[in-house]
Short mmCIF file of C-alpha atoms and ligand atoms in Angstrom, two decimals:
data_model
loop_
_atom_site.label_atom_id
_atom_site.label_comp_id
_atom_site.label_asym_id
_atom_site.label_seq_id
_atom_site.Cartn_x
_atom_site.Cartn_y
_atom_site.Cartn_z
CA MET E 1 19.44 -14.72 21.10
CA SER E 2 20.21 -12.29 18.52
CA GLU E 3 18.67 -8.94 17.73
CA PRO E 4 14.95 -9.40 16.52
CA ILE E 5 14.32 -8.94 12.96
CA TYR E 6 10.98 -7.43 12.19
CA VAL E 7 9.17 -7.72 8.64
CA THR E 8 10.16 -4.19 8.02
CA GLN E 9 11.86 -1.55 9.53
CA PRO E 10 11.64 2.40 8.74
CA PHE E 11 14.44 3.52 6.63
CA LEU E 12 15.43 6.74 8.46
CA PRO E 13 17.89 9.64 7.07
CA PRO E 14 20.63 10.95 9.02
CA LEU E 15 19.08 12.68 11.92
CA ARG E 16 21.39 15.57 11.79
CA GLU E 17 20.09 16.28 8.08
CA LEU E 18 16.57 16.89 9.70
CA GLN E 19 17.79 19.84 11.52
CA PRO E 20 17.83 22.79 8.59
CA TYR E 21 14.39 21.75 7.97
CA LEU E 22 13.11 22.28 11.27
CA GLU E 23 14.78 25.29 11.75
CA GLN E 24 13.02 26.21 8.77
CA ILE E 25 9.76 25.52 10.05
CA TRP E 26 10.47 27.30 13.25
CA LYS E 27 11.49 30.38 10.85
CA ASN E 28 8.36 30.33 9.18
CA ARG E 29 5.98 29.46 11.80
CA GLN E 30 3.54 27.68 9.34
CA LEU E 31 2.80 24.42 10.56
CA THR E 32 0.41 23.18 8.46
CA ASN E 33 -2.19 24.18 5.81
CA ALA E 34 -0.32 23.72 2.46
CA GLY E 35 3.02 25.32 4.10
CA PRO E 36 6.14 25.35 1.87
CA PHE E 37 7.05 22.05 2.64
CA HIS E 38 3.97 20.67 1.71
CA GLU E 39 4.22 22.40 -1.65
CA GLN E 40 7.41 21.35 -2.25
CA LEU E 41 6.74 17.73 -1.73
CA GLU E 42 3.88 17.60 -3.91
CA GLN E 43 5.88 18.83 -6.63
CA ALA E 44 8.66 16.74 -5.95
CA LEU E 45 6.61 13.67 -5.59
CA CYS E 46 4.97 14.48 -9.01
CA ASN E 47 8.65 14.66 -10.64
CA TYR E 48 9.87 11.47 -8.79
CA LEU E 49 6.69 9.33 -9.39
CA GLY E 50 5.89 10.82 -13.14
CA VAL E 51 2.37 11.94 -12.37
CA ASP E 52 0.86 15.40 -12.83
CA HIS E 53 -1.25 16.00 -9.83
CA ILE E 54 -0.99 14.75 -6.19
CA SER E 55 -2.99 15.88 -2.99
CA LEU E 56 -1.05 15.13 0.16
CA PHE E 57 -2.93 13.65 3.34
CA ALA E 58 -2.08 12.98 7.03
CA ASN E 59 -2.45 8.84 6.21
CA GLY E 60 -3.57 6.78 3.29
CA THR E 61 -6.77 5.59 5.00
CA LEU E 62 -8.17 9.58 5.21
CA ALA E 63 -6.74 9.39 1.46
CA LEU E 64 -9.11 6.61 0.71
CA VAL E 65 -12.20 7.92 2.55
CA THR E 66 -11.65 11.10 0.70
CA ALA E 67 -11.26 9.82 -2.74
CA LEU E 68 -14.66 7.89 -2.46
CA GLN E 69 -16.03 11.17 -1.54
CA ALA E 70 -14.39 13.29 -4.38
CA LEU E 71 -16.01 10.95 -6.86
CA ARG E 72 -19.37 10.81 -4.96
CA ILE E 73 -19.22 6.90 -4.88
CA ALA E 74 -22.50 5.43 -3.15
CA GLY E 75 -24.32 2.20 -3.15
CA GLU E 76 -22.01 -0.74 -3.97
CA VAL E 77 -18.36 -1.21 -4.53
CA ILE E 78 -16.59 -4.02 -5.91
CA THR E 79 -13.34 -4.92 -4.04
CA THR E 80 -11.14 -7.62 -2.88
CA SER E 81 -10.87 -9.27 0.63
CA TYR E 82 -6.91 -9.95 0.09
CA SER E 83 -5.72 -6.77 1.48
CA PHE E 84 -5.16 -4.47 4.26
CA VAL E 85 -8.40 -3.80 6.53
CA ALA E 86 -8.67 0.04 5.88
CA THR E 87 -9.31 -1.03 1.96
CA ALA E 88 -12.91 -1.94 3.19
CA HIS E 89 -13.24 0.11 6.14
CA SER E 90 -12.86 3.23 3.83
CA LEU E 91 -16.04 2.18 2.21
CA LEU E 92 -18.01 1.59 5.26
CA TRP E 93 -17.10 5.04 6.60
CA ASN E 94 -18.83 6.43 3.55
CA GLY E 95 -21.71 4.07 3.87
CA ILE E 96 -21.10 2.10 1.00
CA GLN E 97 -21.67 -1.65 0.93
CA PRO E 98 -18.54 -3.66 0.08
CA VAL E 99 -19.04 -6.32 -2.53
CA PHE E 100 -16.18 -8.64 -2.62
CA VAL E 101 -14.80 -10.71 -5.44
CA ASP E 102 -12.06 -13.40 -5.30
CA ILE E 103 -8.52 -12.98 -6.68
CA ASP E 104 -6.40 -14.19 -9.26
CA PRO E 105 -4.20 -16.97 -8.01
CA GLU E 106 -1.15 -15.70 -9.76
CA SER E 107 -1.30 -11.81 -9.18
CA LEU E 108 -3.03 -11.95 -5.79
CA ASN E 109 -5.38 -8.93 -7.16
CA LEU E 110 -8.88 -8.81 -7.93
CA ASP E 111 -9.70 -11.11 -10.60
CA PRO E 112 -11.14 -9.22 -13.49
CA ALA E 113 -12.67 -12.49 -14.76
CA LYS E 114 -15.23 -12.58 -11.76
CA ILE E 115 -16.10 -8.70 -11.65
CA GLU E 116 -18.61 -8.88 -13.89
CA GLU E 117 -21.00 -11.33 -12.13
CA ALA E 118 -20.77 -8.95 -9.28
CA ILE E 119 -22.07 -5.85 -10.76
CA THR E 120 -25.47 -4.75 -9.91
CA PRO E 121 -27.68 -1.93 -10.37
CA GLN E 122 -26.13 -0.20 -7.15
CA THR E 123 -22.46 -0.44 -8.45
CA SER E 124 -20.61 2.50 -8.54
CA ALA E 125 -17.02 1.75 -8.70
CA ILE E 126 -14.41 -0.86 -8.43
CA LEU E 127 -11.66 -0.52 -5.61
CA PRO E 128 -8.77 -2.98 -6.58
CA VAL E 129 -5.62 -3.29 -4.54
CA HIS E 130 -2.15 -3.56 -6.35
CA VAL E 131 -0.97 -6.06 -3.87
CA TYR E 132 2.70 -6.19 -2.77
CA GLY E 133 3.41 -3.46 -5.29
CA ARG E 134 2.25 -5.88 -8.57
CA PRO E 135 -0.04 -4.05 -10.68
CA CYS E 136 -3.40 -5.21 -11.26
CA ASP E 137 -4.87 -6.12 -14.88
CA THR E 138 -5.84 -2.32 -15.02
CA ALA E 139 -6.31 -2.76 -19.06
CA LYS E 140 -8.92 -5.37 -18.14
CA ILE E 141 -10.51 -3.62 -15.14
CA GLN E 142 -10.99 -0.10 -16.97
CA GLN E 143 -12.61 -2.02 -20.12
CA ILE E 144 -15.23 -3.66 -17.71
CA ALA E 145 -15.57 -0.03 -15.82
CA ASP E 146 -16.17 1.52 -19.10
CA ILE E 147 -18.81 -0.77 -20.29
CA TYR E 148 -20.91 -0.66 -16.90
CA GLY E 149 -20.12 3.01 -16.61
CA LEU E 150 -18.09 2.44 -13.22
CA LYS E 151 -15.32 4.53 -11.53
CA VAL E 152 -12.13 2.95 -10.83
CA ILE E 153 -10.27 4.11 -7.33
CA TYR E 154 -6.77 2.09 -7.11
CA ASP E 155 -5.48 1.08 -3.32
CA ALA E 156 -1.70 1.62 -4.48
CA ALA E 157 -0.72 1.98 -1.15
CA HIS E 158 2.19 -0.70 -1.93
CA CYS E 159 2.80 0.92 -5.22
CA PHE E 160 5.23 3.66 -4.28
CA ALA E 161 7.66 4.20 -7.37
CA VAL E 162 5.94 1.10 -9.36
CA GLN E 163 6.18 1.54 -13.00
CA ASP E 164 4.42 -0.43 -15.75
CA GLN E 165 5.52 -0.31 -19.52
CA GLY E 166 3.53 3.10 -19.94
CA GLY E 167 4.86 4.93 -17.18
CA SER E 168 3.78 5.28 -13.37
CA VAL E 169 1.12 2.52 -12.28
CA LEU E 170 -0.57 5.41 -10.49
CA ARG E 171 -1.76 6.83 -13.71
CA HIS E 172 -4.55 4.19 -13.78
CA GLY E 173 -8.14 4.27 -12.83
CA ASP E 174 -10.12 7.56 -11.86
CA LEU E 175 -7.76 8.35 -8.80
CA SER E 176 -5.03 6.11 -6.90
CA ILE E 177 -4.21 6.37 -3.46
CA LEU E 178 -0.78 5.96 -1.58
CA SER E 179 0.25 5.21 1.85
CA PHE E 180 3.29 6.75 3.55
CA HIS E 181 3.07 5.00 6.69
CA ALA E 182 6.17 4.05 8.81
CA THR E 183 5.85 0.12 7.51
CA LYS E 184 5.78 1.64 3.63
CA VAL E 185 8.90 1.97 1.39
CA PHE E 186 8.53 5.67 1.38
CA THR E 187 7.44 7.40 4.92
CA THR E 188 6.41 10.19 6.09
CA PHE E 189 5.75 8.75 9.69
CA GLU E 190 2.07 8.61 8.76
CA GLY E 191 0.95 10.20 5.56
CA GLY E 192 -0.87 9.52 2.34
CA ALA E 193 -1.62 10.93 -0.99
CA ILE E 194 -4.35 10.73 -3.78
CA VAL E 195 -3.02 11.02 -7.43
CA SER E 196 -5.82 13.01 -9.52
CA PRO E 197 -5.60 13.02 -13.47
CA ASP E 198 -6.31 16.52 -13.99
CA ALA E 199 -6.09 20.08 -11.68
CA LYS E 200 -9.87 20.01 -11.18
CA THR E 201 -10.00 16.81 -9.49
CA LYS E 202 -6.95 17.77 -7.45
CA GLN E 203 -8.56 21.29 -6.31
CA ARG E 204 -11.82 19.57 -5.14
CA ILE E 205 -9.68 17.01 -3.12
CA ASP E 206 -7.67 19.55 -1.78
CA PHE E 207 -10.93 21.32 -0.69
CA LEU E 208 -12.22 18.28 1.01
CA LYS E 209 -9.17 17.62 2.93
CA ASN E 210 -9.44 20.96 4.28
CA PHE E 211 -13.06 20.87 5.78
CA GLY E 212 -14.46 22.03 2.20
CA PHE E 213 -12.92 25.38 2.37
CA ALA E 214 -12.42 26.94 -0.79
CA ASP E 215 -11.48 30.06 0.39
CA GLU E 216 -11.72 32.29 3.78
CA VAL E 217 -15.40 32.50 3.81
CA THR E 218 -16.64 29.62 1.51
CA VAL E 219 -17.29 26.29 2.44
CA VAL E 220 -18.29 23.80 -0.74
CA ALA E 221 -18.57 20.50 0.79
CA PRO E 222 -18.49 18.58 4.06
CA GLY E 223 -14.81 18.17 3.91
CA ILE E 224 -12.50 16.57 6.67
CA ASN E 225 -9.30 17.60 8.23
CA GLY E 226 -6.96 15.06 6.17
CA LYS E 227 -4.01 17.57 5.84
CA MET E 228 -0.28 16.52 5.89
CA ASN E 229 1.53 19.00 8.05
CA GLU E 230 5.00 20.84 7.44
CA PHE E 231 6.84 18.19 9.75
CA GLN E 232 5.68 15.06 7.89
CA ALA E 233 6.31 16.95 4.59
CA ALA E 234 9.79 17.75 5.71
CA LEU E 235 10.45 13.99 6.57
CA GLY E 236 9.12 13.40 3.11
CA LEU E 237 11.62 15.64 1.14
CA LEU E 238 14.54 14.40 3.09
CA GLN E 239 13.50 10.83 2.65
CA LEU E 240 12.94 11.39 -0.91
CA LYS E 241 17.00 12.01 -1.19
CA TYR E 242 17.53 8.37 -0.07
CA ILE E 243 14.66 6.67 -2.24
CA ASP E 244 16.44 5.21 -4.97
CA ASP E 245 19.38 4.01 -2.43
CA ALA E 246 16.52 2.45 -0.28
CA LEU E 247 14.92 0.72 -3.51
CA LYS E 248 18.25 -0.71 -4.69
CA GLN E 249 18.80 -2.19 -1.52
CA ARG E 250 15.70 -3.89 -1.47
CA ALA E 251 16.33 -5.19 -4.93
CA GLU E 252 19.34 -7.09 -3.63
CA ILE E 253 17.77 -8.42 -0.69
CA ASP E 254 14.95 -9.65 -2.99
CA CYS E 255 17.45 -11.57 -5.33
CA ARG E 256 19.41 -12.95 -2.42
CA TYR E 257 16.09 -14.47 -1.05
CA ARG E 258 15.46 -15.89 -4.48
CA ALA E 259 18.77 -17.35 -5.01
CA ALA E 260 18.40 -19.03 -1.36
CA LEU E 261 14.94 -20.36 -1.51
CA SER E 262 13.85 -20.85 -5.03
CA SER E 263 15.09 -24.30 -5.04
CA LEU E 264 13.43 -25.53 -1.98
CA THR E 265 10.52 -27.91 -2.28
CA GLY E 266 7.31 -26.74 -1.07
CA ILE E 267 8.47 -22.98 -0.87
CA ARG E 268 7.28 -20.76 -3.74
CA CYS E 269 8.59 -17.52 -4.27
CA LEU E 270 5.99 -14.82 -5.99
CA SER E 271 7.31 -14.17 -9.35
CA LEU E 272 8.47 -10.63 -10.16
CA PRO E 273 6.07 -8.43 -11.78
CA GLU E 274 6.50 -7.47 -15.65
CA SER E 275 6.49 -4.01 -14.28
CA LYS E 276 9.46 -1.79 -15.47
CA ARG E 277 10.10 -0.83 -12.29
CA HIS E 278 9.09 -2.83 -8.97
CA ASN E 279 9.73 -1.61 -5.46
CA TYR E 280 10.34 -4.75 -3.66
CA SER E 281 8.13 -3.43 -0.80
CA TYR E 282 7.23 -7.14 0.34
CA PHE E 283 8.93 -10.66 0.00
CA PRO E 284 6.05 -12.95 0.20
CA ILE E 285 6.61 -16.70 0.02
CA MET E 286 3.81 -19.68 -0.26
CA VAL E 287 4.27 -22.33 2.02
CA GLU E 288 2.90 -25.06 -0.09
CA PRO E 289 1.77 -28.72 0.86
CA GLU E 290 5.02 -30.47 0.02
CA TYR E 291 6.82 -28.45 2.45
CA PRO E 292 7.41 -30.41 5.54
CA ILE E 293 5.63 -28.30 8.15
CA GLY E 294 2.53 -25.99 7.50
CA ARG E 295 2.74 -21.92 7.16
CA ASP E 296 1.74 -21.48 10.74
CA ALA E 297 4.31 -23.99 11.98
CA LEU E 298 7.10 -22.07 9.89
CA TYR E 299 5.73 -18.54 11.00
CA ASP E 300 6.20 -20.03 15.14
CA ARG E 301 9.71 -21.30 14.18
CA LEU E 302 10.88 -18.12 13.00
CA LYS E 303 9.16 -16.13 15.79
CA ASN E 304 11.14 -18.70 18.04
CA SER E 305 14.52 -17.42 16.35
CA ASN E 306 13.46 -13.92 16.87
CA ILE E 307 12.43 -13.16 13.46
CA PHE E 308 8.81 -11.81 12.93
CA ALA E 309 7.62 -12.75 9.64
CA ARG E 310 4.06 -11.47 8.83
CA ARG E 311 1.33 -13.17 7.31
CA TYR E 312 -0.19 -10.47 5.08
CA PHE E 313 -3.04 -11.18 4.22
CA TYR E 314 -4.55 -13.61 7.06
CA PRO E 315 -7.00 -13.42 8.31
CA LEU E 316 -9.03 -11.83 5.21
CA ILE E 317 -10.96 -8.78 5.49
CA THR E 318 -14.11 -11.08 5.10
CA ASP E 319 -13.20 -12.83 8.06
CA PHE E 320 -13.79 -9.86 10.63
CA PRO E 321 -17.10 -9.37 12.10
CA MET E 322 -18.43 -6.29 10.32
CA TYR E 323 -17.75 -7.68 7.03
CA ARG E 324 -18.23 -11.79 7.39
CA GLY E 325 -22.23 -11.86 7.20
CA ARG E 326 -22.37 -10.58 3.77
CA PRO E 327 -23.22 -12.98 0.65
CA SER E 328 -20.09 -12.12 -1.05
CA ALA E 329 -17.79 -12.83 1.94
CA ARG E 330 -18.83 -16.27 2.11
CA PRO E 331 -15.91 -18.61 2.09
CA GLU E 332 -17.30 -20.84 -0.92
CA ARG E 333 -17.34 -17.49 -3.02
CA LEU E 334 -13.62 -16.73 -2.25
CA PRO E 335 -11.74 -20.02 -2.62
CA VAL E 336 -8.64 -18.34 -3.90
CA ALA E 337 -8.27 -15.69 -1.55
CA MET E 338 -8.88 -18.48 1.59
CA ALA E 339 -6.26 -20.71 -0.08
CA ILE E 340 -3.46 -18.10 -0.26
CA ALA E 341 -4.23 -16.60 3.12
CA GLY E 342 -3.49 -19.76 4.40
CA LYS E 343 -0.22 -20.44 2.67
CA ILE E 344 1.45 -17.01 2.41
CA LEU E 345 4.09 -15.37 4.69
CA CYS E 346 6.03 -12.42 4.32
CA LEU E 347 9.45 -12.55 5.14
CA PRO E 348 11.53 -9.35 6.44
CA ILE E 349 12.66 -7.11 3.90
CA TYR E 350 13.94 -3.56 4.28
CA PRO E 351 17.12 -1.57 3.01
CA GLU E 352 19.07 -2.24 6.34
CA LEU E 353 18.68 -5.94 6.57
CA THR E 354 22.12 -7.27 5.98
CA GLU E 355 23.27 -10.40 3.94
CA PRO E 356 24.25 -12.44 6.96
CA GLN E 357 20.58 -11.83 8.54
CA VAL E 358 19.06 -12.93 4.92
CA ALA E 359 21.19 -15.98 4.96
CA ARG E 360 19.93 -16.89 8.43
CA ILE E 361 16.34 -16.70 7.54
CA ALA E 362 16.96 -18.47 4.55
CA GLU E 363 18.88 -21.35 6.63
CA ILE E 364 15.99 -21.62 9.03
CA ILE E 365 13.58 -22.03 6.31
CA ALA E 366 15.86 -24.55 4.49
CA ASP E 367 16.58 -26.73 7.64
CA VAL E 368 12.99 -27.54 8.45
C1 PLP W 401 -0.97 0.60 4.58
C2 PLP W 401 -2.15 0.53 3.55
C3 PLP W 401 -3.30 1.38 3.83
C4 PLP W 401 -3.66 2.33 4.99
O1 PLP W 401 -2.46 3.22 5.02
P1 PLP W 401 -2.38 3.90 6.39
O2 PLP W 401 -1.65 5.18 5.88
O3 PLP W 401 -2.00 3.34 7.20
O4 PLP W 401 -3.45 4.46 6.78
C5 PLP W 401 -4.43 1.17 3.03
N1 PLP W 401 -4.39 0.02 2.03
C6 PLP W 401 -3.12 -0.67 2.33
C7 PLP W 401 -3.41 -1.96 1.04
C8 PLP W 401 -2.29 -0.60 2.98
O5 PLP W 401 -1.21 -1.32 2.82
#
């Protein structure tokens, strides 16, 4: 049996290149609390991503929880069931009630046409997800938010480096959050960030991620410990040197999969977004009824060949016990999300995935 192939593999820079960063940390003796690498990484990411204000976090979930705190979101928030469970969990950790709205069958993102009917007097915000790094209909969502006076926080965990016609997709809404988890395109092992529109908002977020401290003797809010440490920040700075190569390799793999799979009956590759820059963070396919076997049977068949595809996002968030009793979680309210969750399969994609490996995965899918 050949080596196992996982859905993703972290892209790690040469180990010896980490040594000088570690020596610097040992010399500085500052391990966390806005150390020099932390400050450098915030600046470097602003430049690379094309945004003005970034606050680094220990992970993406703390960034989500803190973003909701920063804007004092309460009551009900409209969100999607077609995401990683942290999206909705961040609401429960803030005592906010999630209200689930169905997704668009093409974008797989929150369907703007279904948002308005879910708004109540308690609604304070919309929490959409740019699923697989394919941008939401940000113009339509903003239009609805403006009419009803709602905040918009984007879960942009999949969106590192993604740009639409106007620039970074992270500029949309009131805040966007990123994840730098080991499984993401850009990783600091664990890590995350909030992108803010102005310096004042960033400052409030920086207080919140450090227990609410504004200075040595002043605590202005019941903050949390969400800080990114110097080791993570050093990993980020090193990783950033290789990110363009990594994205290029991902693009090539995406292209090879499309060439090998797009003519297969019953296999549908998701269209590439019209974004100016995509990050190829996932390679999702739909296993349609015309395909000889079902999605789960294909998943098992790949697994038997030591290839570990993932059914992102199955189960839906609304299938989990802390959500499924809610009126908005009823299956008849979410027909599109239900249908997609039943046929989606994310194939392995990561920079070091080789051409023969892609060919082998495609062959197994074609040979069914
Ligand atoms: C990865 C992810 C998160 C959580 O990020 P962590 O850094 O793992 O806490 C949140 N939302 C989505 C959509 C994700 O994919």
